[in-house]
Amino acid sequence: MRTRDFALLALDAMGGEVKGKTLFQKRIYFLGLLADQLDELGYVAHYYGPYSSEVAEAASEMQALGFLSETQVGCGATNAWGFEVARSDFELTKDGKKVVELLKSQEGDLPKRIADAWAKVRDAGDLSYMQLAIAAKVFYVLQLRGGSVKREEIAQIAKKFGWTISQDDVAKAEAFLLSLDVIDVEPVA
Amino acid sequence: MNTQTQVRCPVHDFIALGKRECQIINTKVVQRLRGIHQLAMAYLVYPGALHNRFDHSLGVYHLSSKLCDRLQINNDDKRLVQFAAILHDIGHGPFSHVWENGLSRYSDKVALGIKREKIHERIGQDMIAVDPELNRCLSTDERNSIISLLRDGYGEPVLKDIVSGPLDADKQDYLLRDSRFCGVPYGTFDLSQLHRCLATGEQDGSTCLAVTEDGVHTLEQFVLAKYYLTNNVYRHKVRLISDNMLTRAVMLGIETDGIEELRELCSYDGKNPEQFIREYALWDDARFLVTFGSDRYNGTKCHTLVTRLRERQLLKQVYCKQLSESEFPDGLVREALTKLQEAQQTEIEEQIAGALAAKWGKSIDSKLVTVSVYSVRSVRTDSKDDEKSILIGSPKPVPFEECSLLFNSINEQLSYFYVEVYAPADWTSRTKRREMMDGVSADIYSILNSVTQVKGAVE
């Protein structure tokens, strides 16, 4: 399986569109995790949580081949250096959907595993890109550490990132990880 | 370090070497790098590109030493980084990265337990582990630490960042060196300012390599240098063709000519590293060209291609199109062309050989016809290397492309695919070349579509 194939099938499972490349990266991370394909997707540690240059390149390739259209949406905000923050919204094109149908006939049960994974992620709260980034980074840190975690530790780990994040974001990320059942949690004494 | 000797380098001026560095450099596995050109046969288009992996390794050693000093790395870690820098390329086969194509095709990645790691990197690490001369220069602990550093990292991430990362000493050296030896001034950047702006940052509680905010413009220069060199040198048409001919010489030598010697050189499974490395370490560019261009192999496909390379009778690019919607309207064809199966590729090449023969009125060997599909990434994506972003600011760093006015305005998603066909062709002028290419363009287009539509028919 190529990363591009996984990304195409994932986009199709998400309804054919995704709003923002960070959201795209983090969703694919969790879909890869739940569909047992994470090792194939090339994620590495990154300041903003796990990041895969292969997934980023897959998005570029899909656009270059006309399978994905991109719309830049101004968010009305600026970053720390004063640049306007623009969001890239992606949507599968007609040709992209044709390739997805072809992949569904070639990739065995993978399309179903990805669709099931997406249903689980969506039902767990369908988080914003920031909440998902917190959840992804917390999970990544916990995975490196191994073993179980006390529930209150999740928020503590999140606070150490140095990002500007709200308590609500942390709470949602925590609830998300717990409902995905991807971490072992010890009760707080 | 007590300096034992100094080497004059055309890029960095004097490079000081201590006793232990000299011992490592004088081993056969390091000296062999003198015979492996840094840019394979790029000298066929840039005659000055005769520099080799040995020169480069010394340069990387020199720069990594400077980086360690700048970042106040302790002496023990600095020593490991310096040794790793000297040894980082010893696993390269003849013609550097071109040999990786053969290794990748014939080696047993499952037995080696690798997915993304390059096989020459694993060979290099195994050389460090088993080479008798290196064993005499380095303790077991040192060898293990160097292997860890080159593989997954050792100690703080900043050590790995110096040896392998988006801003590593390797890249800093090869950009300046390739630029100098090719005579292409695009690859230069302000090395002194870059080093002045280096700092350590904190990421997930560990220390990583970062650049202060004063270094943003120097970094822009550095990233653009990589972009320009990639497009002008690394992806030069003649360079792509000569690389392709070398790869095909190896493939045909093994699969059509049945040259067992070649197969053994490209087949690594890590099960008996001493035996493999003993033979592998005897090969360099010259030995490959002399051996397979000799009368002993006369009549083989491998010999034909090697002779063409030695005499600069290169294949020609007879077709080049962007793999876009306007050129190839069928999306499934575009998809199939980026994932050509071996049988499909052979069929396309045979049909194109037939079409060229019919149009040009001469016999064309289909084994010498090559279809190549490749992508060109956005300069912004390229700035991240294959691993991660360059980080700006300390102690809490952020990705470089977010605080560069220049790179922030570049669309990261912009990339292109191209499909090219190389074949034996003779033309005497640009006009004749245009006529011959135009004459076969429609036929090649039709073949590319018809063969790949077999896959599309599954729809």
XYZ file of C-alpha atoms in Angstrom:
648
model
C 0.000 0.000 0.000
C 1.239 3.453 -0.877
C 0.737 6.395 1.432
C -1.124 8.135 -1.402
C -3.581 5.232 -1.662
C -4.209 5.327 2.073
C -4.744 9.099 1.952
C -7.185 8.797 -0.956
C -9.195 6.097 0.794
C -9.128 8.100 4.035
C -10.380 11.220 2.290
C -13.164 9.233 0.711
C -14.127 7.847 4.132
C -14.232 11.418 5.485
C -16.840 12.313 2.882
C -14.389 13.470 0.227
C -13.176 16.653 1.908
C -11.124 17.981 4.793
C -10.692 21.536 6.037
C -7.024 22.265 6.716
C -3.783 20.380 6.176
C -3.053 20.059 9.904
C -6.443 18.440 10.388
C -5.657 16.187 7.405
C -2.293 15.148 8.926
C -3.688 14.413 12.371
C -6.775 12.589 11.129
C -4.636 10.359 8.926
C -2.431 9.691 11.956
C -5.362 8.349 13.976
C -6.867 6.490 11.015
C -3.486 4.839 10.449
C -3.332 3.930 14.117
C -6.820 2.430 14.220
C -6.484 0.677 10.839
C -3.141 -0.799 11.945
C -1.213 0.943 9.179
C 0.689 3.559 11.159
C 4.081 1.968 10.477
C 3.491 2.396 6.751
C 2.749 6.118 6.875
C 6.097 7.548 7.983
C 5.100 9.622 11.006
C 7.930 11.167 13.039
C 8.046 13.422 16.101
C 7.388 17.071 15.310
C 6.924 20.180 17.370
C 3.237 20.279 16.452
C 2.714 16.565 17.078
C 3.379 13.569 14.844
C 3.984 14.634 11.256
C 4.496 12.610 8.103
C 6.288 14.158 5.146
C 4.944 11.182 3.162
C 1.362 12.194 3.930
C 2.170 15.820 3.022
C 3.760 14.630 -0.198
C 0.783 12.378 -0.909
C -1.445 15.465 -0.761
C 0.894 17.273 -3.187
C 0.908 14.294 -5.520
C -2.869 14.009 -5.469
C -3.112 17.656 -6.426
C -0.458 17.358 -9.116
C -2.386 14.460 -10.624
C -5.706 16.292 -10.423
C -7.243 13.997 -7.797
C -7.535 16.686 -5.160
C -8.529 20.335 -5.371
C -7.319 22.891 -2.864
C -9.027 26.100 -1.794
C -7.151 28.628 0.342
C -9.437 30.128 2.962
C -8.350 33.198 4.943
C -8.990 32.730 8.672
C -8.835 36.427 9.552
C -6.014 35.769 12.011
C -2.256 36.315 11.915
C 0.570 34.253 13.346
C 3.322 35.480 15.674
C 5.222 37.038 12.738
C 2.205 38.924 11.445
C 1.432 36.688 8.467
C -2.178 35.921 7.709
C -3.043 32.371 8.567
C -4.718 30.701 5.607
C -6.359 27.310 5.729
C -6.072 24.824 2.864
C -9.339 23.004 2.241
C -9.030 19.822 0.194
C -11.708 18.055 -1.816
C -11.595 14.921 -3.946
C -12.184 15.679 -7.629
C -14.184 13.557 -10.047
C -10.968 11.852 -11.178
C -9.954 11.375 -7.551
C -13.237 9.590 -6.862
C -12.638 7.324 -9.892
C -9.231 6.349 -8.527
C -10.803 5.673 -5.106
C -13.277 3.266 -6.738
C -10.375 1.507 -8.443
C -8.494 1.249 -5.133
C -11.583 -0.181 -3.418
C -11.522 -3.031 -5.932
C -7.800 -3.653 -5.374
C -7.030 -3.142 -1.697
C -8.933 -5.989 -0.020
C -10.384 -5.096 3.382
C -8.272 -1.953 3.835
C -10.992 0.449 2.601
C -13.428 -1.013 5.148
C -10.854 -0.804 7.956
C -10.249 2.837 7.116
C -13.989 3.557 6.955
C -14.506 1.856 10.327
C -11.589 3.820 11.785
C -13.079 7.075 10.541
C -16.464 6.199 12.064
C -14.716 5.661 15.396
C -12.801 8.956 15.175
C -15.920 10.866 14.139
C -18.009 9.313 16.914
C -15.287 10.105 19.436
C -15.912 13.790 18.925
C -14.620 14.788 15.450
C -12.156 17.249 16.956
C -10.814 20.529 15.599
C -7.256 20.545 14.235
C -5.877 21.947 17.494
C -7.694 19.427 19.693
C -6.612 16.617 17.409
C -3.011 17.928 17.413
C -3.013 17.887 21.232
C -4.454 14.369 21.278
C -1.938 13.164 18.668
C 1.041 14.648 20.488
C -0.093 13.401 23.883
C -0.585 9.933 22.453
C 2.827 10.064 20.780
C 4.554 11.055 24.017
C 2.698 8.362 25.967
C 3.524 5.745 23.378
C 7.233 6.561 23.633
C 7.023 6.322 27.395
C 5.038 3.065 27.354
C 2.825 1.698 30.116
C -0.321 3.145 31.550
C -1.094 6.764 32.389
C -3.039 8.490 35.132
C -5.905 10.462 33.720
C -4.696 13.777 35.181
C -1.299 13.256 33.491
C -2.786 13.810 30.042
C -3.534 17.449 30.811
C -0.131 17.884 32.454
C 1.662 16.560 29.386
C -0.407 18.816 27.116
C 0.472 21.900 29.175
C 4.200 21.282 28.612
C 3.955 21.702 24.832
C 4.387 25.460 24.976
C 1.432 25.999 22.630
C -1.394 28.430 23.325
C -4.149 25.986 24.162
C -7.341 26.240 26.195
C -8.531 23.966 28.991
C -11.472 23.034 26.790
C -9.092 21.867 24.030
C -7.163 19.717 26.491
C -10.363 18.252 27.963
C -11.673 17.331 24.521
C -8.360 15.773 23.485
C -8.324 13.760 26.694
C -11.902 12.536 26.205
C -11.081 11.687 22.602
C -8.109 9.485 23.513
C -10.106 7.734 26.186
C -13.042 7.031 23.908
C -10.771 5.677 21.168
C -9.516 3.219 23.745
C -5.915 3.639 22.626
C -4.414 4.300 26.064
C -4.508 2.425 29.356
C -5.633 4.721 32.132
C -5.057 4.237 35.840
C -7.647 5.736 38.171
C -6.426 8.861 39.939
C -5.655 8.072 43.562
C 42.172 17.309 19.682
C 45.903 17.497 18.955
C 46.253 18.291 15.299
C 48.363 15.706 13.515
C 47.881 16.980 10.009
C 46.011 19.560 7.978
C 44.419 18.946 4.623
C 43.833 21.707 2.115
C 40.199 21.572 0.964
C 39.005 23.627 -2.026
C 35.759 24.430 -0.196
C 36.721 24.930 3.469
C 40.463 25.712 3.178
C 42.486 23.884 5.879
C 40.864 20.942 7.635
C 42.663 19.904 10.828
C 42.798 16.204 11.657
C 43.880 14.543 14.892
C 45.681 11.237 15.280
C 42.551 9.129 15.630
C 40.805 10.835 12.711
C 43.882 10.109 10.590
C 43.775 6.438 11.613
C 40.118 6.171 10.564
C 40.670 8.049 7.321
C 43.573 5.778 6.417
C 41.471 2.609 6.552
C 40.721 0.961 3.209
C 36.953 1.391 3.554
C 37.363 5.165 3.844
C 40.105 5.465 1.206
C 37.823 3.581 -1.187
C 35.563 6.642 -1.207
C 38.168 8.419 -3.351
C 36.985 6.208 -6.205
C 33.290 6.984 -5.841
C 32.251 10.201 -7.530
C 29.939 12.347 -5.464
C 27.542 12.914 -8.366
C 27.993 9.647 -10.288
C 28.545 10.567 -13.955
C 27.372 14.172 -13.730
C 30.838 14.985 -15.118
C 29.399 14.058 -18.519
C 27.482 17.332 -18.391
C 29.515 19.314 -15.827
C 33.137 18.377 -16.557
C 34.315 19.746 -13.208
C 32.119 17.377 -11.206
C 35.003 15.003 -10.475
C 34.823 15.363 -6.695
C 34.294 12.238 -4.692
C 32.788 10.875 -1.485
C 36.168 11.074 0.265
C 36.483 14.846 -0.246
C 32.892 15.221 0.887
C 33.375 13.105 4.015
C 36.302 15.293 5.071
C 34.120 18.347 4.506
C 31.310 16.889 6.601
C 33.813 16.083 9.342
C 35.074 19.678 9.288
C 31.595 21.233 9.383
C 30.271 18.869 12.042
C 33.267 19.843 14.230
C 32.384 23.505 13.784
C 28.714 22.813 14.559
C 29.666 20.955 17.741
C 31.842 23.864 18.858
C 29.140 26.390 18.088
C 26.527 24.361 19.998
C 28.899 23.623 22.887
C 28.594 19.861 22.543
C 30.741 18.065 25.131
C 34.016 16.502 23.990
C 32.893 12.873 24.159
C 29.790 13.495 22.068
C 31.732 15.736 19.695
C 34.209 12.955 19.057
C 31.407 10.528 18.173
C 29.813 13.066 15.849
C 33.184 13.634 14.135
C 33.784 9.901 13.648
C 30.219 9.433 12.369
C 30.775 12.288 9.920
C 33.890 10.641 8.449
C 32.114 7.284 8.192
C 28.610 8.351 7.171
C 29.051 7.503 3.462
C 31.249 4.379 3.548
C 28.349 2.124 2.543
C 27.935 3.754 -0.860
C 28.438 1.501 -3.852
C 29.856 2.608 -7.214
C 28.269 5.825 -8.485
C 26.900 6.750 -5.055
C 23.107 6.960 -4.936
C 22.671 5.324 -8.348
C 23.858 2.008 -6.898
C 21.021 2.164 -4.376
C 18.589 1.395 -7.225
C 20.265 -1.988 -7.736
C 20.574 -2.649 -3.994
C 16.929 -1.799 -3.509
C 15.823 -4.138 -6.290
C 17.891 -7.193 -5.351
C 18.465 -6.991 -1.596
C 16.298 -8.677 0.997
C 14.691 -5.831 2.940
C 12.647 -8.246 5.036
C 15.757 -10.113 6.175
C 17.441 -6.759 6.849
C 14.357 -5.607 8.764
C 14.286 -2.215 7.074
C 11.493 -0.181 5.509
C 12.617 3.381 4.892
C 16.320 3.140 5.595
C 18.533 3.043 2.509
C 20.388 -0.223 2.022
C 23.754 1.499 1.517
C 23.241 3.100 4.926
C 22.769 -0.335 6.478
C 25.832 -1.628 4.635
C 27.813 1.323 6.005
C 26.660 0.578 9.545
C 27.567 -3.089 9.138
C 30.988 -2.044 7.806
C 31.545 -0.028 10.979
C 30.564 -3.102 12.996
C 32.714 -5.705 11.241
C 35.555 -4.081 9.311
C 38.802 -5.322 10.891
C 40.731 -2.071 10.328
C 37.960 0.043 11.842
C 37.817 -2.404 14.731
C 41.428 -1.575 15.468
C 40.731 2.193 15.383
C 37.498 2.252 17.380
C 36.380 0.503 20.557
C 33.262 -1.656 20.550
C 31.397 1.012 22.519
C 32.449 3.701 20.076
C 31.383 1.628 17.083
C 28.003 0.861 18.646
C 27.441 4.515 19.520
C 28.379 5.655 16.007
C 26.017 3.096 14.481
C 23.213 4.276 16.800
C 23.935 7.880 15.922
C 23.769 7.153 12.192
C 20.667 4.982 12.532
C 18.124 6.253 15.071
C 20.108 8.778 17.059
C 22.281 8.698 20.132
C 22.003 10.930 23.172
C 20.243 14.248 22.607
C 18.513 14.671 19.199
C 20.825 17.597 18.434
C 23.666 15.101 17.785
C 21.637 13.313 15.140
C 20.529 16.698 13.741
C 24.197 17.574 13.097
C 24.812 14.314 11.236
C 21.457 13.815 9.555
C 18.623 16.323 9.411
C 17.329 19.216 7.342
C 20.256 21.427 8.344
C 22.976 18.822 8.774
C 26.686 19.130 8.044
C 26.212 16.683 5.155
C 23.845 19.014 3.290
C 25.888 22.105 4.133
C 28.948 20.492 2.592
C 27.434 18.898 -0.493
C 25.613 22.069 -1.557
C 28.801 24.147 -1.400
C 30.969 21.383 -2.848
C 28.668 20.403 -5.712
C 28.192 24.046 -6.556
C 31.955 24.679 -6.593
C 32.901 21.609 -8.624
C 30.051 21.868 -11.116
C 30.791 25.543 -11.628
C 27.162 26.336 -10.867
C 27.056 29.296 -8.469
C 23.449 28.718 -7.359
C 24.449 26.435 -4.485
C 26.200 29.027 -2.368
C 24.868 30.446 0.889
C 26.225 32.398 3.835
C 27.800 29.581 5.840
C 29.339 31.865 8.467
C 26.056 33.601 9.219
C 24.228 30.276 9.254
C 26.628 28.935 11.874
C 26.468 32.175 13.839
C 22.677 31.797 14.076
C 22.648 28.151 15.132
C 21.214 27.409 18.540
C 19.705 24.574 20.471
C 15.964 24.443 20.997
C 13.735 22.302 23.130
C 11.355 19.783 21.649
C 9.403 17.352 23.818
C 11.912 17.799 26.625
C 14.945 17.061 24.420
C 17.551 19.324 22.865
C 17.330 19.786 19.100
C 19.081 21.912 16.492
C 17.402 25.252 15.769
C 18.240 28.622 14.266
C 17.741 32.008 15.900
C 15.343 34.506 14.318
C 18.339 36.404 12.878
C 19.024 33.393 10.675
C 15.783 33.350 8.684
C 17.241 35.030 5.594
C 20.347 32.845 5.602
C 18.094 29.827 5.841
C 16.083 31.056 2.872
C 19.366 31.201 0.950
C 20.282 27.691 2.127
C 16.942 26.204 1.104
C 16.969 27.999 -2.238
C 20.514 26.717 -2.848
C 19.198 23.185 -2.475
C 16.279 23.939 -4.771
C 18.445 25.477 -7.499
C 21.046 22.727 -7.369
C 18.323 20.087 -7.482
C 16.858 21.558 -10.628
C 20.089 22.545 -12.364
C 22.417 19.716 -11.394
C 20.793 16.773 -9.614
C 17.870 16.719 -12.028
C 19.701 17.845 -15.143
C 18.421 15.944 -18.172
C 21.800 14.414 -19.026
C 22.391 13.468 -15.388
C 19.005 11.707 -15.244
C 19.803 9.853 -18.448
C 23.284 8.725 -17.354
C 21.921 7.600 -13.962
C 19.192 5.734 -15.763
C 21.702 4.046 -18.082
C 23.830 2.928 -15.135
C 20.812 1.492 -13.356
C 19.690 -0.269 -16.490
C 23.206 -1.618 -17.138
C 23.075 -3.282 -13.718
C 19.519 -4.596 -14.205
C 20.167 -5.981 -17.680
C 23.515 -7.346 -16.547
C 21.763 -9.355 -13.866
C 18.464 -10.260 -15.501
C 19.300 -10.545 -19.196
C 23.020 -11.288 -19.261
C 23.016 -13.415 -16.090
C 26.175 -11.829 -14.644
C 26.356 -13.470 -11.246
C 29.134 -11.153 -10.034
C 26.767 -8.200 -10.402
C 23.886 -9.944 -8.686
C 26.057 -10.729 -5.675
C 27.163 -7.089 -5.450
C 23.562 -5.902 -5.325
C 22.089 -8.607 -3.101
C 22.480 -7.871 0.586
C 20.591 -9.689 3.307
C 22.817 -8.932 6.291
C 23.269 -12.629 7.100
C 26.997 -12.768 6.426
C 28.126 -9.145 6.469
C 31.869 -9.952 6.622
C 31.751 -11.919 3.384
C 29.535 -9.415 1.519
C 31.502 -6.379 2.651
C 34.866 -7.951 1.793
C 33.833 -8.110 -1.869
C 31.667 -4.966 -1.931
C 34.504 -2.829 -0.554
C 36.658 -3.685 -3.577
C 34.328 -1.902 -5.996
C 34.304 1.699 -7.123
C 33.263 3.618 -10.256
C 36.390 2.886 -12.270
C 36.388 -0.831 -11.556
C 32.744 -1.061 -12.613
C 33.353 0.749 -15.908
C 36.553 -1.150 -16.700
C 35.186 -4.565 -15.749
C 31.849 -4.416 -17.512
C 33.213 -2.432 -20.436
C 35.915 -5.077 -21.016
C 35.994 -7.655 -23.821
C 35.060 -10.337 -21.312
C 31.505 -8.992 -21.351
C 31.401 -8.044 -25.023
C 28.001 -8.857 -26.514
C 26.084 -8.349 -23.281
C 23.491 -5.600 -22.786
C 25.445 -4.422 -19.760
C 28.581 -4.013 -21.901
C 26.622 -2.074 -24.540
C 25.378 0.450 -21.994
C 28.695 0.759 -20.165
C 30.499 1.339 -23.472
C 27.955 3.979 -24.433
C 28.551 5.712 -21.089
C 32.336 5.579 -21.424
C 32.132 7.002 -24.943
C 29.389 9.463 -24.012
C 27.030 7.990 -26.552
C 24.106 8.666 -24.283
C 20.484 7.776 -24.792
C 18.377 10.777 -25.735
C 15.226 12.149 -24.233
C 12.709 11.523 -27.033
C 9.534 12.374 -25.095
C 8.761 14.608 -22.130
C 5.294 15.604 -20.943
C 3.839 16.800 -17.697
C 1.459 14.247 -16.232
C -1.342 16.794 -16.010
C -5.045 16.767 -16.758
C -4.503 18.759 -19.936
C -1.886 16.353 -21.322
C -3.459 13.094 -20.059
C -7.214 13.689 -19.573
C -7.952 10.199 -18.210
C -7.338 10.259 -14.439
C -6.884 6.495 -14.275
C -4.114 6.694 -16.867
C -2.367 9.367 -14.806
C -2.705 7.161 -11.742
C -1.429 4.050 -13.566
C 1.568 5.876 -15.045
C 2.779 6.812 -11.564
C 2.599 3.172 -10.475
C 3.766 1.282 -13.545
C 3.948 -2.449 -13.009
C 7.062 -4.103 -14.422
C 5.133 -6.000 -17.116
C 3.380 -2.804 -18.193
C 6.661 -0.905 -18.348
C 8.248 -3.622 -20.495
C 5.236 -3.640 -22.811
C 5.335 0.135 -23.187
C 9.065 0.100 -23.898
C 8.729 -2.662 -26.489
C 5.901 -0.884 -28.262
C 7.761 2.436 -28.235
C 10.877 0.733 -29.645
C 8.704 -0.607 -32.479
C 7.179 2.811 -33.140
C 10.585 4.547 -33.150
C 12.004 1.917 -35.500
C 9.096 2.379 -37.907
C 9.368 6.183 -37.861
C 13.155 6.446 -38.023
C 13.731 3.518 -40.352
C 16.274 1.706 -38.175
C 16.276 -1.062 -35.618
C 15.836 0.045 -31.985
C 16.732 -2.298 -29.129
C 13.732 -2.196 -26.765
C 16.051 -2.941 -23.822
C 17.612 0.475 -24.373
C 14.261 2.277 -24.323
C 13.287 3.544 -20.881
C 10.090 5.107 -19.579
C 10.681 7.236 -16.500
C 8.025 8.920 -14.350
C 9.168 11.291 -11.629
C 7.825 14.126 -9.515
C 9.182 17.560 -8.738
C 8.256 18.854 -5.288
C 7.578 22.393 -4.183
C 10.608 24.265 -2.822
C 8.689 24.692 0.435
C 8.197 20.946 0.793
C 11.859 20.456 -0.089
C 12.871 22.767 2.757
C 11.621 20.145 5.204
C 13.933 17.469 3.883
C 12.398 14.009 4.189
C 12.282 14.180 7.907
C 11.177 17.382 9.533
C 11.136 21.149 9.393
C 14.062 23.395 10.208
C 13.137 25.045 13.489
C 13.423 28.751 14.234
C 13.701 30.332 17.661
C 14.959 29.164 20.988
C 14.058 27.680 23.409
C 10.556 27.046 21.913
C 11.139 26.662 18.187
C 8.619 26.815 15.331
C 8.937 25.575 11.722
C 11.025 27.818 9.465
C 8.508 28.013 6.638
C 6.014 29.672 8.965
C 8.221 32.640 9.763
C 9.832 33.203 6.370
C 7.998 35.807 4.306
C 9.396 34.186 1.170
C 8.492 30.595 2.005
C 5.221 31.384 3.714
C 3.970 32.692 0.379
C 4.867 29.514 -1.544
C 2.153 26.932 -2.001
C 3.452 23.776 -0.384
C 1.074 21.631 -2.366
C 2.496 22.682 -5.714
C 4.283 19.760 -7.331
C 4.376 18.168 -10.754
C 4.770 14.751 -12.295
C 6.597 14.206 -15.570
C 6.761 11.239 -17.910
C 9.877 10.917 -20.046
C 11.142 8.385 -22.569
C 14.847 7.814 -23.283
C 16.025 5.912 -26.351
C 19.014 5.526 -28.673
C 18.663 8.384 -31.143
C 20.998 10.403 -33.318
C 20.314 13.956 -34.293
C 22.665 16.523 -35.652
C 20.872 19.743 -34.788
C 18.177 21.137 -32.543
C 15.849 21.401 -35.536
C 16.371 17.746 -36.402
C 15.847 16.841 -32.749
C 12.563 18.727 -32.669
C 11.442 17.073 -35.916
C 12.286 13.585 -34.647
C 10.622 14.154 -31.273
C 7.512 15.687 -32.842
C 7.359 12.796 -35.284
C 7.038 10.191 -32.540
C 5.163 12.170 -29.887
C 1.660 11.095 -30.924
C 2.684 7.428 -31.171
C 4.276 7.443 -27.708
C 1.272 9.231 -26.236
C -1.039 6.652 -27.746
C 1.079 3.745 -26.414
C 1.235 5.226 -22.895
C -2.541 5.567 -22.873
C -3.422 2.231 -24.422
C -1.172 0.104 -22.200
C -2.161 1.796 -18.947
C -5.860 1.778 -19.843
C -5.758 -2.008 -19.382
C -5.552 -1.215 -15.672
C -8.115 1.541 -15.990
C -10.592 -0.916 -17.475
C -11.100 -2.416 -14.004
C -13.224 0.648 -13.281
